[in-house]
Structure formats: structure tokens, C-alpha cells
């Protein structure tokens, strides 16, 4: 009589946060009393899955949005982005005249040389994940 052992291999999967790498990131210094500022950077998805950027939040500002600047019939407009999908091994570039993180209603005076926290918020399944980045304030 033979006895067989049934080996059950259980695969445990869990939602692991996958973030893009961020390079060359900065918050554009503005004149004193500016009510609107913008932040930029290069996000690269080095994973094998889509990364979905939903939103941004900074405690240093009353309101933060992800925008894309476009020119429609010769008029510059900013379009709010509900989400941006970064495909595997592709890059999303935030730069002047294009995608940007729009920062409104600064809570305090923000100077060149400061570092300002911006949380980038991603969609992962039913959950949201947060990537905390400290953006240097620079004149460029
Ligand atoms: Cu904008």
C-alpha cells in the first residue's frame, strides 16, 4: 500500500506598492506672494505593471492638482488629469508647458532652497498607495 503526500503549495499574494522612480524633480521657485506654483520631475515605471497616478497632495498647499498644459486654438489651457497611466518601462515627464503638479494656496512663504513634501497618490487595485517626495525649490 502506498501513501501519497499531497503537498499543497499556497500562493500568498498581496498588494505590494509599486512606485515609479523619480529623477530630476523640483518645485519652481516663484515671486513672493505668488498664489500658484508648480512642480516637475521625471517618473519612470521600471515595473512590469501599469502604474496609475491619481492625484497629488502637499501639506504645504491648500490645493494640489495634476494638470496638463495644452494649446487649443492658440490659447494655453490647463486640463485637469483624473488619472495618468504609466505603462511598464515608460516614462512620464512633468515639465513646464506639459504635465505639471499644480500647487495652489501656499500655507506659508516658500523660498528657494526649501524642500517641500508632495505625496503622489497611486491606484493599486482597490487601494491607494502614497509615495512621499521632498521637492527642492529651485529657480530654473
Ligand atoms: Cu496647472
XYZ file of N, CA, C and O and ligand atoms in Angstrom:
561
model
N 0.827 -1.183 0.000
C 0.000 0.000 0.000
C 0.871 1.246 0.000
O 1.824 1.337 0.757
N 0.501 2.137 -0.849
C 1.300 3.362 -0.924
C 0.542 4.561 -0.356
O -0.654 4.657 -0.512
N 1.286 5.366 0.253
C 0.710 6.620 0.779
C 1.310 7.783 0.006
O 2.527 7.865 -0.153
N 0.444 8.536 -0.475
C 0.911 9.724 -1.197
C 0.687 10.974 -0.349
O -0.353 11.110 0.270
N 1.657 11.735 -0.338
C 1.528 13.005 0.372
C 1.163 14.084 -0.636
O 1.847 14.262 -1.642
N 0.088 14.692 -0.357
C -0.311 15.794 -1.226
C 0.261 17.085 -0.673
O -0.042 17.486 0.440
N 1.122 17.650 -1.424
C 1.741 18.890 -0.979
C 0.958 20.072 -1.544
O 0.848 20.239 -2.746
N 0.419 20.803 -0.638
C -0.333 21.980 -1.063
C 0.565 23.207 -0.987
O 1.041 23.570 0.077
N 0.776 23.739 -2.109
C 1.575 24.966 -2.140
C 0.615 26.135 -2.260
O -0.071 26.285 -3.261
N 0.550 26.882 -1.216
C -0.351 28.028 -1.278
C 0.424 29.269 -1.680
O 1.519 29.525 -1.196
N -0.149 29.953 -2.566
C 0.478 31.183 -3.027
C -0.200 32.360 -2.329
O -1.396 32.536 -2.429
N 0.594 33.056 -1.599
C 0.043 34.214 -0.902
C 0.378 35.449 -1.731
O 1.540 35.752 -1.985
N -0.630 36.121 -2.167
C -0.380 37.354 -2.914
C -0.934 38.521 -2.123
O -1.931 38.406 -1.430
N -0.271 39.600 -2.222
C -0.757 40.797 -1.533
C -0.401 42.001 -2.381
O 0.497 41.948 -3.213
N -1.141 43.039 -2.150
C -0.931 44.257 -2.933
C 0.348 44.940 -2.468
O 0.397 45.556 -1.417
N 1.375 44.771 -3.236
C 2.640 45.410 -2.892
C 2.734 46.728 -3.650
O 2.460 46.780 -4.838
N 3.092 47.762 -2.933
C 3.177 49.071 -3.581
C 4.281 49.062 -4.629
O 5.382 48.606 -4.370
N 3.955 49.494 -5.800
C 4.955 49.633 -6.855
C 4.967 51.085 -7.290
O 3.950 51.594 -7.765
N 6.084 51.720 -7.098
C 6.191 53.137 -7.421
C 7.141 53.348 -8.592
O 8.073 52.564 -8.789
N 6.956 54.414 -9.328
C 7.960 54.761 -10.333
C 9.195 55.343 -9.646
O 9.118 55.815 -8.514
N 10.302 55.283 -10.319
C 11.459 56.040 -9.842
C 11.263 57.488 -10.275
O 10.644 57.757 -11.311
N 11.767 58.395 -9.472
C 11.600 59.813 -9.779
C 12.964 60.468 -9.815
O 13.766 60.328 -8.891
N 13.227 61.146 -10.917
C 14.511 61.822 -11.081
C 14.279 63.259 -11.488
O 13.229 63.607 -12.016
N 15.297 64.061 -11.266
C 15.291 65.438 -11.766
C 14.013 66.174 -11.345
O 13.352 66.795 -12.156
N 13.666 66.065 -10.068
C 12.425 66.664 -9.605
C 12.692 67.965 -8.858
O 13.677 68.094 -8.154
N 11.796 68.905 -9.047
C 11.987 70.245 -8.488
C 10.669 70.997 -8.446
O 9.730 70.681 -9.181
N 10.622 71.946 -7.566
C 9.456 72.818 -7.446
C 9.926 74.206 -7.866
O 10.927 74.699 -7.349
N 9.252 74.764 -8.827
C 9.723 76.026 -9.388
C 9.500 77.179 -8.409
O 8.372 77.439 -7.973
N 10.597 77.838 -8.053
C 10.513 78.991 -7.157
C 9.703 80.092 -7.831
O 9.764 80.283 -9.046
N 8.917 80.805 -7.053
C 8.039 81.847 -7.589
C 8.271 83.140 -6.828
O 8.839 83.136 -5.733
N 7.842 84.265 -7.410
C 7.976 85.533 -6.688
C 7.192 85.481 -5.376
O 6.235 84.708 -5.254
N 7.592 86.304 -4.396
C 6.836 86.345 -3.139
C 5.364 86.652 -3.418
O 5.053 87.356 -4.368
N 4.521 86.120 -2.629
C 3.069 86.323 -2.737
C 2.429 85.615 -3.936
O 1.257 85.817 -4.207
N 3.202 84.813 -4.655
C 2.588 84.015 -5.725
C 1.581 83.060 -5.092
O 1.861 82.441 -4.068
N 0.417 82.962 -5.696
C -0.605 82.071 -5.128
C -0.593 80.705 -5.794
O -1.258 79.787 -5.341
N 0.168 80.603 -6.889
C 0.213 79.346 -7.631
C 1.664 78.997 -7.930
O 2.448 79.851 -8.334
N 2.012 77.741 -7.704
C 3.340 77.260 -8.042
C 3.188 75.921 -8.776
O 2.079 75.404 -8.891
N 4.311 75.393 -9.271
C 4.231 74.117 -9.983
C 5.481 73.293 -9.702
O 6.558 73.837 -9.470
N 5.295 71.975 -9.733
C 6.409 71.055 -9.519
C 6.532 70.124 -10.717
O 5.540 69.814 -11.387
N 7.781 69.696 -10.959
C 8.095 68.908 -12.146
C 9.015 67.749 -11.788
O 9.659 67.751 -10.742
N 9.116 66.793 -12.695
C 10.039 65.680 -12.491
C 9.804 64.594 -13.524
O 8.849 64.656 -14.304
N 10.715 63.625 -13.518
C 10.640 62.521 -14.480
C 10.326 61.230 -13.744
O 11.128 60.765 -12.934
N 9.167 60.675 -14.027
C 8.743 59.422 -13.400
C 8.950 58.286 -14.393
O 8.495 58.364 -15.535
N 9.628 57.238 -13.953
C 9.846 56.081 -14.818
C 9.269 54.837 -14.153
O 9.562 54.558 -12.993
N 8.465 54.138 -14.907
C 7.881 52.883 -14.427
C 8.823 51.740 -14.786
O 8.851 51.281 -15.924
N 9.601 51.293 -13.807
C 10.529 50.179 -14.042
C 9.918 48.837 -13.702
O 10.619 47.832 -13.657
N 8.612 48.812 -13.437
C 7.943 47.559 -13.103
C 7.321 46.949 -14.370
O 7.334 47.558 -15.439
N 6.764 45.761 -14.208
C 6.123 45.093 -15.345
C 4.615 45.329 -15.370
O 3.891 44.685 -16.132
N 4.144 46.226 -14.514
C 2.712 46.526 -14.450
C 2.459 48.009 -14.722
O 3.348 48.837 -14.538
N 1.237 48.287 -15.117
C 0.847 49.688 -15.236
C 0.943 50.351 -13.860
O 0.619 49.731 -12.845
N 1.352 51.578 -13.838
C 1.275 52.379 -12.611
C 0.309 53.515 -12.900
O 0.430 54.212 -13.908
N -0.681 53.649 -12.019
C -1.735 54.636 -12.258
C -1.608 55.768 -11.246
O -1.848 55.584 -10.050
N -1.225 56.917 -11.749
C -1.114 58.108 -10.896
C -2.477 58.785 -10.834
O -3.069 59.119 -11.857
N -2.981 58.945 -9.618
C -4.323 59.507 -9.447
C -4.321 60.977 -9.077
O -5.166 61.751 -9.512
N -3.379 61.333 -8.213
C -3.516 62.643 -7.588
C -2.213 62.989 -6.880
O -1.309 62.164 -6.775
N -2.157 64.211 -6.412
C -1.026 64.640 -5.594
C -1.578 65.448 -4.433
O -2.663 66.027 -4.525
N -0.823 65.451 -3.339
C -1.241 66.196 -2.167
C -0.003 66.753 -1.483
O 0.998 66.049 -1.333
N -0.062 68.012 -1.099
C 1.029 68.587 -0.325
C 0.465 69.320 0.880
O -0.424 70.162 0.728
N 1.000 69.021 2.073
C 0.539 69.758 3.254
C 0.928 71.229 3.205
O 0.408 72.025 3.986
N 1.830 71.606 2.291
C 2.264 72.997 2.202
C 1.309 73.854 1.370
O 1.486 75.065 1.281
N 0.308 73.212 0.770
C -0.610 73.944 -0.103
C -2.061 73.581 0.210
O -2.366 72.438 0.577
N -2.924 74.550 -0.005
C -4.339 74.306 0.233
C -4.960 73.403 -0.816
O -5.919 72.684 -0.541
N -4.406 73.472 -2.028
C -4.966 72.647 -3.106
C -3.854 72.215 -4.054
O -2.963 72.999 -4.380
N -3.936 70.970 -4.470
C -2.944 70.417 -5.396
C -3.676 69.645 -6.478
O -4.647 68.944 -6.199
N -3.222 69.818 -7.714
C -3.865 69.114 -8.829
C -2.809 68.683 -9.835
O -1.757 69.300 -9.928
N -3.141 67.659 -10.594
C -2.274 67.269 -11.701
C -2.899 67.788 -12.982
O -4.060 67.497 -13.290
N -2.122 68.586 -13.688
C -2.599 69.260 -14.892
C -1.737 68.892 -16.094
O -0.588 68.487 -15.945
N -2.327 69.111 -17.245
C -1.540 69.104 -18.482
C -1.795 70.422 -19.198
O -2.957 70.790 -19.430
N -0.732 71.134 -19.515
C -0.874 72.351 -20.313
C -0.958 71.975 -21.783
O -0.167 71.177 -22.268
N -1.927 72.550 -22.458
C -2.070 72.320 -23.892
C -2.407 73.655 -24.546
O -2.818 74.601 -23.880
N -2.227 73.715 -25.836
C -2.619 74.909 -26.573
C -3.759 74.531 -27.509
O -3.620 73.640 -28.346
N -4.910 75.157 -27.299
C -6.091 74.894 -28.113
C -6.449 76.181 -28.857
O -6.724 77.198 -28.228
N -6.409 76.099 -30.165
C -6.691 77.280 -30.996
C -5.862 78.490 -30.571
O -6.366 79.605 -30.480
N -4.603 78.240 -30.275
C -3.707 79.336 -29.923
C -3.828 79.816 -28.492
O -3.141 80.759 -28.095
N -4.701 79.177 -27.715
C -4.902 79.599 -26.327
C -4.364 78.519 -25.386
O -4.723 77.351 -25.514
N -3.498 78.940 -24.461
C -2.948 77.988 -23.492
C -4.006 77.623 -22.464
O -4.666 78.494 -21.897
N -4.173 76.327 -22.267
C -5.138 75.849 -21.283
C -4.489 74.791 -20.417
O -3.526 74.155 -20.818
N -5.070 74.608 -19.237
C -4.604 73.542 -18.363
C -5.747 72.570 -18.146
O -6.846 72.961 -17.771
N -5.459 71.306 -18.412
C -6.502 70.290 -18.297
C -6.200 69.423 -17.083
O -5.103 68.854 -16.959
N -7.187 69.348 -16.194
C -7.036 68.503 -15.008
C -6.996 67.030 -15.412
O -7.786 66.594 -16.251
N -6.066 66.284 -14.820
C -5.919 64.868 -15.155
C -6.513 64.022 -14.027
O -6.031 64.058 -12.895
N -7.561 63.275 -14.351
C -8.168 62.394 -13.343
C -7.234 61.252 -12.980
O -7.167 60.821 -11.842
N -6.526 60.755 -13.978
C -5.502 59.740 -13.733
C -4.577 59.687 -14.942
O -4.967 60.028 -16.052
N -3.353 59.287 -14.675
C -2.395 59.101 -15.766
C -1.812 57.704 -15.613
O -1.306 57.350 -14.549
N -1.920 56.917 -16.665
C -1.386 55.557 -16.634
C 0.028 55.570 -17.211
O 0.243 56.016 -18.342
N 0.970 55.110 -16.395
C 2.349 54.968 -16.878
C 2.546 53.494 -17.207
O 2.505 52.626 -16.333
N 2.725 53.218 -18.475
C 2.883 51.833 -18.933
C 4.235 51.279 -18.471
O 5.170 52.049 -18.208
N 4.341 49.940 -18.384
C 5.613 49.342 -17.963
C 6.788 49.855 -18.797
O 6.699 49.913 -20.023
N 7.819 50.248 -18.106
C 9.076 50.685 -18.718
C 8.890 51.936 -19.581
O 9.656 52.173 -20.520
N 7.864 52.710 -19.249
C 7.707 54.000 -19.910
C 7.874 55.121 -18.891
O 7.890 54.895 -17.689
N 7.996 56.324 -19.426
C 8.312 57.474 -18.592
C 7.214 58.521 -18.707
O 6.627 58.694 -19.770
N 6.955 59.183 -17.618
C 6.029 60.316 -17.606
C 6.831 61.534 -17.157
O 7.412 61.533 -16.076
N 6.881 62.536 -18.002
C 7.692 63.704 -17.691
C 6.806 64.892 -17.351
O 5.953 65.294 -18.153
N 7.007 65.410 -16.167
C 6.370 66.664 -15.774
C 7.365 67.773 -16.070
O 8.493 67.745 -15.578
N 6.956 68.726 -16.918
C 7.868 69.810 -17.278
C 7.050 71.032 -17.669
O 5.861 70.910 -18.018
N 7.661 72.210 -17.622
C 6.918 73.416 -17.997
C 6.310 73.279 -19.391
O 6.950 72.771 -20.312
N 5.060 73.686 -19.540
C 4.364 73.602 -20.819
C 3.736 72.253 -21.089
O 3.173 72.034 -22.167
N 3.815 71.341 -20.134
C 3.299 69.981 -20.331
C 2.603 69.541 -19.043
O 1.894 70.319 -18.404
N 2.821 68.304 -18.669
C 2.268 67.845 -17.388
C 2.966 68.586 -16.247
O 4.173 68.844 -16.310
N 2.184 68.910 -15.227
C 2.784 69.524 -14.039
C 1.927 69.250 -12.820
O 0.742 68.947 -12.935
N 2.556 69.355 -11.682
C 1.817 69.290 -10.415
C 1.545 70.737 -10.018
O 2.467 71.502 -9.748
N 0.276 71.092 -10.064
C -0.138 72.476 -9.795
C -0.368 72.620 -8.296
O -1.091 71.828 -7.691
N 0.268 73.630 -7.740
C 0.213 73.830 -6.283
C -0.401 75.197 -6.010
O 0.141 76.221 -6.437
N -1.524 75.204 -5.325
C -2.261 76.454 -5.099
C -2.419 76.716 -3.611
O -2.425 75.795 -2.812
N -2.582 77.976 -3.289
C -2.846 78.398 -1.904
C -1.741 77.940 -0.949
O -1.972 77.123 -0.053
N -0.514 78.468 -1.126
C 0.566 78.075 -0.206
C 0.218 78.414 1.242
O -0.348 79.461 1.515
N 0.564 77.511 2.134
C 0.235 77.691 3.554
C 1.244 78.593 4.252
O 1.005 79.073 5.345
N 2.423 78.765 3.626
C 3.463 79.627 4.207
C 4.363 80.076 3.064
O 4.225 79.597 1.932
N 5.269 80.982 3.387
C 6.162 81.513 2.368
C 7.154 80.424 1.964
O 7.817 79.823 2.807
N 7.252 80.172 0.676
C 8.109 79.103 0.170
C 9.268 79.736 -0.592
O 9.065 80.512 -1.522
N 10.485 79.422 -0.143
C 11.670 80.075 -0.675
C 12.567 79.090 -1.414
O 12.556 77.883 -1.129
N 13.362 79.652 -2.317
C 14.404 78.873 -2.966
C 15.250 78.184 -1.900
O 15.600 78.796 -0.883
N 15.569 76.928 -2.102
C 16.376 76.181 -1.138
C 15.545 75.356 -0.169
O 16.069 74.456 0.477
N 14.252 75.692 -0.056
C 13.377 74.876 0.790
C 13.162 73.503 0.154
O 13.348 73.335 -1.056
N 12.749 72.568 0.975
C 12.283 71.277 0.438
C 10.836 71.093 0.868
O 10.519 71.225 2.052
N 9.985 70.804 -0.086
C 8.545 70.752 0.151
C 8.045 69.340 -0.141
O 8.309 68.786 -1.213
N 7.307 68.804 0.818
C 6.791 67.447 0.651
C 5.575 67.424 -0.271
O 4.632 68.185 -0.074
N 5.633 66.561 -1.252
C 4.461 66.298 -2.086
C 4.244 64.787 -2.082
O 5.172 64.022 -2.357
N 3.049 64.377 -1.754
C 2.695 62.966 -1.822
C 2.053 62.683 -3.178
O 1.090 63.347 -3.554
N 2.602 61.713 -3.871
C 1.995 61.262 -5.117
C 1.124 60.059 -4.792
O 1.558 59.133 -4.100
N -0.104 60.096 -5.259
C -1.087 59.088 -4.879
C -1.413 58.222 -6.091
O -1.762 58.734 -7.161
N -1.256 56.918 -5.885
C -1.448 55.962 -6.978
C -2.605 55.031 -6.665
O -2.948 54.803 -5.509
N -3.160 54.470 -7.720
C -4.213 53.459 -7.583
C -3.570 52.086 -7.720
O -2.830 51.823 -8.679
N -3.828 51.240 -6.733
C -3.304 49.868 -6.782
C -4.465 48.945 -6.443
O -4.821 48.794 -5.277
N -5.064 48.338 -7.457
C -6.274 47.556 -7.211
C -7.351 48.462 -6.640
O -7.640 49.510 -7.199
N -7.916 48.057 -5.505
C -8.933 48.882 -4.853
C -8.316 49.873 -3.879
O -9.034 50.613 -3.216
N -7.001 49.833 -3.772
C -6.356 50.646 -2.750
C -5.611 51.819 -3.359
O -5.379 51.874 -4.561
N -5.258 52.744 -2.479
C -4.396 53.841 -2.892
C -3.066 53.701 -2.180
O -3.008 53.315 -1.021
N -2.002 53.988 -2.904
C -0.679 53.968 -2.304
C -0.080 55.364 -2.422
O -0.437 56.129 -3.321
N 0.803 55.676 -1.503
C 1.328 57.041 -1.421
C 2.851 57.013 -1.478
O 3.499 56.277 -0.737
N 3.386 57.815 -2.364
C 4.836 57.967 -2.485
C 5.189 59.387 -2.045
O 4.720 60.354 -2.634
N 6.000 59.459 -1.006
C 6.332 60.769 -0.431
C 7.649 61.274 -1.013
O 8.668 60.596 -0.925
N 7.596 62.445 -1.608
C 8.798 63.019 -2.225
C 9.001 64.435 -1.681
O 8.049 65.205 -1.602
N 10.231 64.750 -1.348
C 10.548 66.113 -0.921
C 11.167 66.853 -2.115
O 12.283 66.544 -2.543
N 10.416 67.801 -2.656
C 10.848 68.532 -3.854
C 11.693 69.741 -3.444
O 11.237 70.574 -2.659
N 12.890 69.864 -3.998
C 13.681 71.071 -3.742
C 13.111 72.252 -4.525
O 12.718 72.107 -5.682
N 13.078 73.408 -3.871
C 12.584 74.627 -4.528
C 13.762 75.305 -5.221
O 14.758 75.647 -4.581
N 13.636 75.450 -6.533
C 14.750 75.962 -7.338
C 14.276 76.968 -8.370
O 13.143 76.894 -8.845
N 15.172 77.880 -8.716
C 14.972 78.696 -9.921
C 15.602 77.963 -11.104
O 16.742 77.537 -11.023
N 14.847 77.792 -12.195
C 15.448 77.174 -13.378
C 15.077 77.953 -14.612
O 14.054 78.599 -14.639
Cu -1.852 73.865 -13.899
